[in-house]
PDB file of C-alpha atoms and ligand atoms in Angstrom:
ATOM      1  CA  UNK A 182      -5.549 -12.578 -15.918  1.00 48.00           C
ATOM      2  CA  UNK A 183      -6.688  -9.879 -13.567  1.00 58.00           C
ATOM      3  CA  UNK A 184      -7.321  -6.534 -14.558  1.00 73.00           C
ATOM      4  CA  UNK A 185      -5.494  -3.729 -13.350  1.00 83.00           C
ATOM      5  CA  UNK A 186      -5.690  -0.110 -13.392  1.00 89.00           C
ATOM      6  CA  UNK A 187      -2.118   1.275 -14.582  1.00 94.00           C
ATOM      7  CA  UNK A 188      -0.193   4.631 -14.522  1.00 96.00           C
ATOM      8  CA  UNK A 189       2.150   5.028 -17.252  1.00 97.00           C
ATOM      9  CA  UNK A 190       5.159   7.199 -16.489  1.00 98.00           C
ATOM     10  CA  UNK A 191       6.511   8.222 -19.851  1.00 97.00           C
ATOM     11  CA  UNK A 192       7.520  11.968 -21.449  1.00 97.00           C
ATOM     12  CA  UNK A 193       7.861  10.139 -24.975  1.00 96.00           C
ATOM     13  CA  UNK A 194       4.580  10.945 -26.868  1.00 96.00           C
ATOM     14  CA  UNK A 195       4.650   7.868 -29.729  1.00 96.00           C
ATOM     15  CA  UNK A 196       5.816   5.767 -26.745  1.00 95.00           C
ATOM     16  CA  UNK A 197       3.134   6.947 -24.509  1.00 96.00           C
ATOM     17  CA  UNK A 198       0.720   6.419 -26.861  1.00 96.00           C
ATOM     18  CA  UNK A 199       1.917   3.096 -28.046  1.00 96.00           C
ATOM     19  CA  UNK A 200       2.135   1.663 -24.735  1.00 96.00           C
ATOM     20  CA  UNK A 201      -1.045   3.121 -23.412  1.00 95.00           C
ATOM     21  CA  UNK A 202      -2.879   1.941 -26.701  1.00 95.00           C
ATOM     22  CA  UNK A 203      -1.582  -1.789 -25.922  1.00 94.00           C
ATOM     23  CA  UNK A 204      -2.554  -2.102 -22.383  1.00 92.00           C
ATOM     24  CA  UNK A 205      -5.497  -0.859 -22.917  1.00 90.00           C
ATOM     25  CA  UNK A 206      -6.310  -3.405 -25.732  1.00 89.00           C
ATOM     26  CA  UNK A 207      -5.325  -6.247 -23.107  1.00 87.00           C
ATOM     27  CA  UNK A 208      -8.284  -4.825 -20.997  1.00 84.00           C
ATOM     28  CA  UNK A 209      -6.346  -2.496 -18.381  1.00 88.00           C
ATOM     29  CA  UNK A 210      -7.510   0.851 -17.852  1.00 88.00           C
ATOM     30  CA  UNK A 211      -4.531   3.652 -17.502  1.00 92.00           C
ATOM     31  CA  UNK A 212      -3.820   6.618 -16.940  1.00 94.00           C
ATOM     32  CA  UNK A 213      -0.418   8.455 -18.698  1.00 96.00           C
ATOM     33  CA  UNK A 214       1.477  10.804 -16.959  1.00 97.00           C
ATOM     34  CA  UNK A 215       4.478  12.870 -18.889  1.00 98.00           C
ATOM     35  CA  UNK A 216       5.970  13.873 -15.924  1.00 98.00           C
ATOM     36  CA  UNK A 217       6.872  12.877 -12.379  1.00 98.00           C
ATOM     37  CA  UNK A 218       4.521  15.905 -11.078  1.00 97.00           C
ATOM     38  CA  UNK A 219       1.239  14.347 -13.297  1.00 97.00           C
ATOM     39  CA  UNK A 220       2.406  11.048 -11.899  1.00 97.00           C
ATOM     40  CA  UNK A 221       2.018  12.089  -7.965  1.00 96.00           C
ATOM     41  CA  UNK A 222      -1.636  13.335  -8.908  1.00 95.00           C
ATOM     42  CA  UNK A 223      -2.826  10.674 -10.458  1.00 94.00           C
ATOM     43  CA  UNK A 224      -1.275   8.255  -7.809  1.00 92.00           C
ATOM     44  CA  UNK A 225      -3.253  10.960  -4.878  1.00 89.00           C
ATOM     45  CA  UNK A 226      -6.475  10.388  -7.161  1.00 86.00           C
ATOM     46  CA  UNK A 227      -6.826   6.657  -7.607  1.00 81.00           C
ATOM     47  CA  UNK A 228      -5.077   3.309  -6.680  1.00 81.00           C
ATOM     48  CA  UNK A 229      -3.430   1.653  -8.995  1.00 88.00           C
ATOM     49  CA  UNK A 230      -2.063  -2.145  -9.462  1.00 86.00           C
ATOM     50  CA  UNK A 231       0.804  -1.362 -11.592  1.00 92.00           C
ATOM     51  CA  UNK A 232       3.486   1.256 -12.282  1.00 96.00           C
ATOM     52  CA  UNK A 233       5.172   1.684 -15.803  1.00 97.00           C
ATOM     53  CA  UNK A 234       7.993   3.576 -14.989  1.00 96.00           C
ATOM     54  CA  UNK A 235      10.104   5.335 -17.426  1.00 94.00           C
ATOM     55  CA  UNK A 236      13.814   6.643 -15.897  1.00 90.00           C
ATOM     56  CA  UNK A 237      14.121  10.024 -17.167  1.00 91.00           C
ATOM     57  CA  UNK A 238      11.554  12.372 -17.009  1.00 95.00           C
ATOM     58  CA  UNK A 239      11.515  16.111 -18.033  1.00 97.00           C
ATOM     59  CA  UNK A 240      10.715  17.140 -14.032  1.00 97.00           C
ATOM     60  CA  UNK A 241      13.289  14.073 -12.480  1.00 95.00           C
ATOM     61  CA  UNK A 242      14.434  10.708 -12.455  1.00 93.00           C
ATOM     62  CA  UNK A 243      12.177   7.716 -12.358  1.00 93.00           C
ATOM     63  CA  UNK A 244      14.424   6.059  -9.814  1.00 90.00           C
ATOM     64  CA  UNK A 245      13.946   9.231  -7.138  1.00 93.00           C
ATOM     65  CA  UNK A 246      10.111   8.456  -7.965  1.00 95.00           C
ATOM     66  CA  UNK A 247      10.406   4.830  -7.396  1.00 92.00           C
ATOM     67  CA  UNK A 248      12.717   5.252  -4.026  1.00 91.00           C
ATOM     68  CA  UNK A 249       9.926   7.992  -2.687  1.00 92.00           C
ATOM     69  CA  UNK A 250       7.084   5.548  -3.192  1.00 90.00           C
ATOM     70  CA  UNK A 251       8.898   2.606  -1.159  1.00 85.00           C
ATOM     71  CA  UNK A 252       9.701   4.839   1.207  1.00 85.00           C
ATOM     72  CA  UNK A 253       6.113   5.858   2.022  1.00 84.00           C
ATOM     73  CA  UNK A 254       5.561   2.339   2.122  1.00 80.00           C
ATOM     74  CA  UNK A 255       3.745   1.454  -1.246  1.00 82.00           C
ATOM     75  CA  UNK A 256       4.395  -2.206  -2.362  1.00 79.00           C
ATOM     76  CA  UNK A 257       2.457  -1.137  -5.986  1.00 86.00           C
ATOM     77  CA  UNK A 258       4.412  -3.537  -8.789  1.00 88.00           C
ATOM     78  CA  UNK A 259       6.856  -1.349 -10.624  1.00 91.00           C
ATOM     79  CA  UNK A 260       8.291  -2.111 -14.338  1.00 92.00           C
ATOM     80  CA  UNK A 261      11.218   0.252 -15.214  1.00 90.00           C
ATOM     81  CA  UNK A 262      11.345   1.128 -19.107  1.00 91.00           C
ATOM     82  CA  UNK A 263      14.682   1.687 -19.717  1.00 83.00           C
ATOM     83  CA  UNK A 264      17.250   2.154 -22.921  1.00 78.00           C
ATOM     84  CA  UNK A 265      19.819  -0.331 -23.584  1.00 60.00           C
ATOM     85  CA  UNK A 266      22.803   1.547 -22.709  1.00 64.00           C
ATOM     86  CA  UNK A 267      21.334   2.002 -19.152  1.00 64.00           C
ATOM     87  CA  UNK A 268      22.298  -1.136 -17.570  1.00 67.00           C
ATOM     88  CA  UNK A 269      23.649   0.412 -14.134  1.00 73.00           C
ATOM     89  CA  UNK A 270      20.153   2.223 -13.959  1.00 69.00           C
ATOM     90  CA  UNK A 271      18.561  -1.028 -14.206  1.00 69.00           C
ATOM     91  CA  UNK A 272      20.272  -2.780 -11.530  1.00 73.00           C
ATOM     92  CA  UNK A 273      19.657   0.334  -9.357  1.00 77.00           C
ATOM     93  CA  UNK A 274      16.228   0.108 -10.459  1.00 75.00           C
ATOM     94  CA  UNK A 275      15.974  -3.189  -8.818  1.00 75.00           C
ATOM     95  CA  UNK A 276      17.390  -2.195  -6.290  1.00 76.00           C
ATOM     96  CA  UNK A 277      15.116   0.795  -5.500  1.00 79.00           C
ATOM     97  CA  UNK A 278      12.225  -1.921  -5.588  1.00 80.00           C
ATOM     98  CA  UNK A 279      11.320  -2.384  -9.018  1.00 83.00           C
ATOM     99  CA  UNK A 280       9.688  -5.554  -9.879  1.00 80.00           C
ATOM    100  CA  UNK A 281      11.195  -5.991 -13.738  1.00 82.00           C
ATOM    101  CA  UNK A 282      12.307  -3.962 -16.213  1.00 84.00           C
ATOM    102  CA  UNK A 283      11.635  -3.880 -20.191  1.00 88.00           C
ATOM    103  CA  UNK A 284      14.656  -2.792 -22.208  1.00 87.00           C
ATOM    104  CA  UNK A 285      13.446   0.024 -25.210  1.00 88.00           C
ATOM    105  CA  UNK A 286      12.718  -0.422 -27.817  1.00 88.00           C
ATOM    106  CA  UNK A 287      10.880  -3.126 -26.601  1.00 91.00           C
ATOM    107  CA  UNK A 288       8.164  -5.444 -28.492  1.00 92.00           C
ATOM    108  CA  UNK A 289       4.457  -4.323 -27.491  1.00 94.00           C
ATOM    109  CA  UNK A 290       3.650  -8.637 -27.151  1.00 92.00           C
ATOM    110  CA  UNK A 291       6.487  -8.800 -24.257  1.00 91.00           C
ATOM    111  CA  UNK A 292       5.143  -5.691 -22.891  1.00 93.00           C
ATOM    112  CA  UNK A 293       1.507  -7.407 -22.561  1.00 92.00           C
ATOM    113  CA  UNK A 294       3.525 -10.728 -21.507  1.00 90.00           C
ATOM    114  CA  UNK A 295       5.320  -8.737 -18.580  1.00 89.00           C
ATOM    115  CA  UNK A 296       2.157  -7.098 -17.290  1.00 89.00           C
ATOM    116  CA  UNK A 297       0.217  -9.999 -17.488  1.00 86.00           C
ATOM    117  CA  UNK A 298       2.933 -12.218 -15.243  1.00 83.00           C
ATOM    118  CA  UNK A 299       2.311  -9.234 -12.510  1.00 81.00           C
ATOM    119  CA  UNK A 300      -1.198  -9.179 -12.830  1.00 76.00           C
ATOM    120  CA  UNK A 301      -1.184 -13.214 -12.081  1.00 75.00           C
ATOM    121  CA  UNK A 302       1.373 -12.526  -8.964  1.00 74.00           C
ATOM    122  CA  UNK A 303      -1.038  -9.858  -8.070  1.00 70.00           C
ATOM    123  CA  UNK A 304      -3.991 -11.954  -8.247  1.00 68.00           C
ATOM    124  CA  UNK A 305      -2.256 -14.547  -6.360  1.00 66.00           C
ATOM    125  CA  UNK A 306      -2.822 -16.907  -9.220  1.00 60.00           C
ATOM    126  CA  UNK A 307       0.614 -17.796 -10.936  1.00 60.00           C
ATOM    127  CA  UNK A 308      -0.790 -20.541 -13.019  1.00 66.00           C
ATOM    128  CA  UNK A 309      -2.572 -18.987 -16.288  1.00 69.00           C
ATOM    129  CA  UNK A 310      -4.747 -21.904 -16.571  1.00 77.00           C
ATOM    130  CA  UNK A 311      -8.348 -22.128 -14.549  1.00 80.00           C
ATOM    131  CA  UNK A 312     -10.341 -25.181 -14.762  1.00 82.00           C
ATOM    132  CA  UNK A 313     -14.038 -24.799 -14.273  1.00 84.00           C
ATOM    133  CA  UNK A 314     -16.164 -28.476 -14.651  1.00 84.00           C
ATOM    134  CA  UNK A 315     -15.121 -29.791 -18.390  1.00 87.00           C
ATOM    135  CA  UNK A 316     -14.074 -25.873 -18.926  1.00 89.00           C
ATOM    136  CA  UNK A 317     -10.239 -24.998 -19.396  1.00 88.00           C
ATOM    137  CA  UNK A 318      -9.655 -21.449 -19.569  1.00 87.00           C
ATOM    138  CA  UNK A 319      -6.154 -20.286 -20.564  1.00 84.00           C
ATOM    139  CA  UNK A 320      -5.819 -16.866 -19.289  1.00 77.00           C
ATOM    140  CA  UNK A 321      -2.492 -15.973 -20.578  1.00 74.00           C
ATOM    141  CA  UNK A 322      -3.109 -17.339 -24.217  1.00 77.00           C
ATOM    142  CA  UNK A 323      -6.929 -16.120 -23.974  1.00 81.00           C
ATOM    143  CA  UNK A 324      -8.444 -19.531 -24.873  1.00 85.00           C
ATOM    144  CA  UNK A 325     -11.623 -21.239 -23.585  1.00 92.00           C
ATOM    145  CA  UNK A 326     -11.869 -24.986 -24.231  1.00 91.00           C
ATOM    146  CA  UNK A 327     -14.485 -27.640 -23.324  1.00 90.00           C
ATOM    147  CA  UNK A 328     -13.213 -31.309 -22.841  1.00 85.00           C
ATOM    148  CA  UNK A 329     -15.427 -33.556 -24.852  1.00 79.00           C
ATOM    149  CA  UNK A 330     -15.121 -37.316 -25.448  1.00 78.00           C
ATOM    150  CA  UNK A 331     -13.818 -36.269 -29.086  1.00 80.00           C
ATOM    151  CA  UNK A 332     -11.179 -34.241 -27.308  1.00 83.00           C
ATOM    152  CA  UNK A 333     -11.178 -30.407 -27.012  1.00 84.00           C
ATOM    153  CA  UNK A 334     -13.572 -27.734 -28.786  1.00 89.00           C
ATOM    154  CA  UNK A 335     -12.583 -24.517 -28.685  1.00 91.00           C
ATOM    155  CA  UNK A 336     -14.884 -21.875 -27.884  1.00 93.00           C
ATOM    156  CA  UNK A 337     -14.552 -18.325 -29.354  1.00 92.00           C
ATOM    157  CA  UNK A 338     -15.597 -15.120 -27.036  1.00 92.00           C
ATOM    158  CA  UNK A 339     -15.729 -11.590 -28.079  1.00 89.00           C
ATOM    159  CA  UNK A 340     -13.311  -9.392 -26.657  1.00 85.00           C
ATOM    160  CA  UNK A 341     -16.079  -7.628 -24.493  1.00 87.00           C
ATOM    161  CA  UNK A 342     -16.961 -11.480 -22.970  1.00 91.00           C
ATOM    162  CA  UNK A 343     -13.318 -12.049 -22.509  1.00 89.00           C
ATOM    163  CA  UNK A 344     -13.030  -9.203 -20.419  1.00 87.00           C
ATOM    164  CA  UNK A 345     -16.115  -9.994 -18.330  1.00 91.00           C
ATOM    165  CA  UNK A 346     -15.023 -13.416 -17.875  1.00 92.00           C
ATOM    166  CA  UNK A 347     -11.356 -12.430 -16.832  1.00 86.00           C
ATOM    167  CA  UNK A 348     -13.149  -9.847 -14.319  1.00 86.00           C
ATOM    168  CA  UNK A 349     -15.015 -12.822 -13.023  1.00 89.00           C
ATOM    169  CA  UNK A 350     -12.054 -15.353 -12.787  1.00 85.00           C
ATOM    170  CA  UNK A 351      -9.980 -12.549 -10.890  1.00 77.00           C
ATOM    171  CA  UNK A 352     -12.111 -13.561  -8.135  1.00 75.00           C
ATOM    172  CA  UNK A 353     -13.316 -17.006  -7.922  1.00 73.00           C
ATOM    173  CA  UNK A 354     -16.465 -17.566  -5.780  1.00 75.00           C
ATOM    174  CA  UNK A 355     -16.721 -13.911  -4.790  1.00 79.00           C
ATOM    175  CA  UNK A 356     -19.092 -11.511  -6.118  1.00 85.00           C
ATOM    176  CA  UNK A 357     -18.225  -9.161  -8.634  1.00 86.00           C
ATOM    177  CA  UNK A 358     -20.137  -5.740  -8.520  1.00 85.00           C
ATOM    178  CA  UNK A 359     -21.799  -4.946 -11.596  1.00 87.00           C
ATOM    179  CA  UNK A 360     -19.979  -1.544 -11.447  1.00 84.00           C
ATOM    180  CA  UNK A 361     -16.831  -3.296 -11.939  1.00 83.00           C
ATOM    181  CA  UNK A 362     -18.057  -4.803 -15.091  1.00 88.00           C
ATOM    182  CA  UNK A 363     -19.417  -2.324 -16.396  1.00 86.00           C
ATOM    183  CA  UNK A 364     -15.553  -0.060 -15.845  1.00 81.00           C
ATOM    184  CA  UNK A 365     -14.166  -3.228 -17.557  1.00 81.00           C
ATOM    185  CA  UNK A 366     -15.938  -2.764 -20.580  1.00 82.00           C
ATOM    186  CA  UNK A 367     -15.579   1.327 -20.872  1.00 76.00           C
ATOM    187  CA  UNK A 368     -11.823   0.697 -20.903  1.00 68.00           C
ATOM    188  CA  UNK A 369     -12.831  -0.885 -24.101  1.00 65.00           C
ATOM    189  CA  UNK A 370     -14.711   2.375 -25.429  1.00 62.00           C
ATOM    190  CA  UNK A 371     -17.790   0.276 -25.603  1.00 67.00           C
ATOM    191  CA  UNK A 372     -21.030   1.755 -24.930  1.00 76.00           C
ATOM    192  CA  UNK A 373     -22.201   0.675 -21.669  1.00 79.00           C
ATOM    193  CA  UNK A 374     -26.558   0.682 -21.884  1.00 83.00           C
ATOM    194  CA  UNK A 375     -28.673  -0.308 -18.975  1.00 82.00           C
ATOM    195  CA  UNK A 376     -28.808  -3.925 -20.048  1.00 87.00           C
ATOM    196  CA  UNK A 377     -25.434  -4.595 -21.756  1.00 89.00           C
ATOM    197  CA  UNK A 378     -23.950  -6.625 -19.084  1.00 91.00           C
ATOM    198  CA  UNK A 379     -27.022  -8.994 -19.208  1.00 92.00           C
ATOM    199  CA  UNK A 380     -26.861  -9.093 -22.798  1.00 93.00           C
ATOM    200  CA  UNK A 381     -23.272 -10.034 -22.893  1.00 94.00           C
ATOM    201  CA  UNK A 382     -23.826 -12.500 -19.641  1.00 95.00           C
ATOM    202  CA  UNK A 383     -26.679 -14.281 -21.538  1.00 95.00           C
ATOM    203  CA  UNK A 384     -24.404 -14.925 -24.408  1.00 95.00           C
ATOM    204  CA  UNK A 385     -21.568 -16.154 -21.721  1.00 95.00           C
ATOM    205  CA  UNK A 386     -23.682 -18.681 -20.695  1.00 95.00           C
ATOM    206  CA  UNK A 387     -25.092 -20.180 -23.841  1.00 95.00           C
ATOM    207  CA  UNK A 388     -21.523 -20.320 -24.426  1.00 95.00           C
ATOM    208  CA  UNK A 389     -19.834 -21.512 -21.442  1.00 94.00           C
ATOM    209  CA  UNK A 390     -22.965 -23.112 -19.889  1.00 91.00           C
ATOM    210  CA  UNK A 391     -26.120 -21.947 -17.868  1.00 89.00           C
ATOM    211  CA  UNK A 392     -24.567 -22.829 -14.721  1.00 89.00           C
ATOM    212  CA  UNK A 393     -21.045 -21.263 -14.961  1.00 91.00           C
ATOM    213  CA  UNK A 394     -21.894 -17.678 -13.802  1.00 93.00           C
ATOM    214  CA  UNK A 395     -24.664 -16.992 -11.111  1.00 91.00           C
ATOM    215  CA  UNK A 396     -26.611 -13.505 -10.947  1.00 91.00           C
ATOM    216  CA  UNK A 397     -27.142 -12.201  -7.851  1.00 87.00           C
ATOM    217  CA  UNK A 398     -29.978  -9.698  -8.086  1.00 85.00           C
ATOM    218  CA  UNK A 399     -28.635  -5.958  -7.224  1.00 82.00           C
ATOM    219  CA  UNK A 400     -25.251  -7.255  -6.382  1.00 84.00           C
ATOM    220  CA  UNK A 401     -23.556  -8.586  -9.308  1.00 88.00           C
ATOM    221  CA  UNK A 402     -21.940 -12.113 -10.518  1.00 92.00           C
ATOM    222  CA  UNK A 403     -19.940 -14.372  -9.540  1.00 91.00           C
ATOM    223  CA  UNK A 404     -18.640 -17.367 -11.085  1.00 90.00           C
ATOM    224  CA  UNK A 405     -18.725 -20.663  -9.809  1.00 83.00           C
ATOM    225  CA  UNK A 406     -15.303 -22.107  -8.009  1.00 74.00           C
ATOM    226  CA  UNK A 407     -14.360 -25.448  -8.480  1.00 66.00           C
ATOM    227  CA  UNK A 408     -12.713 -27.062  -5.598  1.00 48.00           C
TER     228      UNK A 408
HETATM  229 CA1   CA B  42      12.169  10.030 -20.961  1.00 79.83          CA
END
């Protein structure tokens, strides 16, 4: 699954915190805006890959914000967070250019699944399975298995190792700069020292095979691409 920078526009503090904790646990860095004014500020300062949008904010309506975005030509995927009694708003939301919606109260695991689906579409990788030699990587279920003559053997990865592997899989055959990998680990609040990435990469190679990840000195890392 691709890692995405997510803008969460939600004014209800406990829901905002819970959603934010969930998406960061999934490895996506996020910005939390409790007003539309703050949301506009975040959009001006950084580029986001997905917006989770509440419909009623203290300084305006989410739908107006969405229409404004689309009118400016933004294609950023938007998932609307809506209450059960707002069916008409939901339809209006889809008409206004939303990609999906979630009905409150929603299960956080459902939120993760919807975000993952958008992430895969965004990465142009709608199939959650990636095969690399005898490795089979399930980016939705977050598992890696190796096919052996005795059947499938599961390989256990730590959350950090998984986060780095995902960042590489997102760009198969392309160089992923070290800075992007560090940013990925920061989103877990991990201390990132000067050799943290090397240590994790060395463990990943031990688990997955020495030839799976290539180091390009001074540039970054690249995952092997199977044709
Ligand atoms: Ca609200």
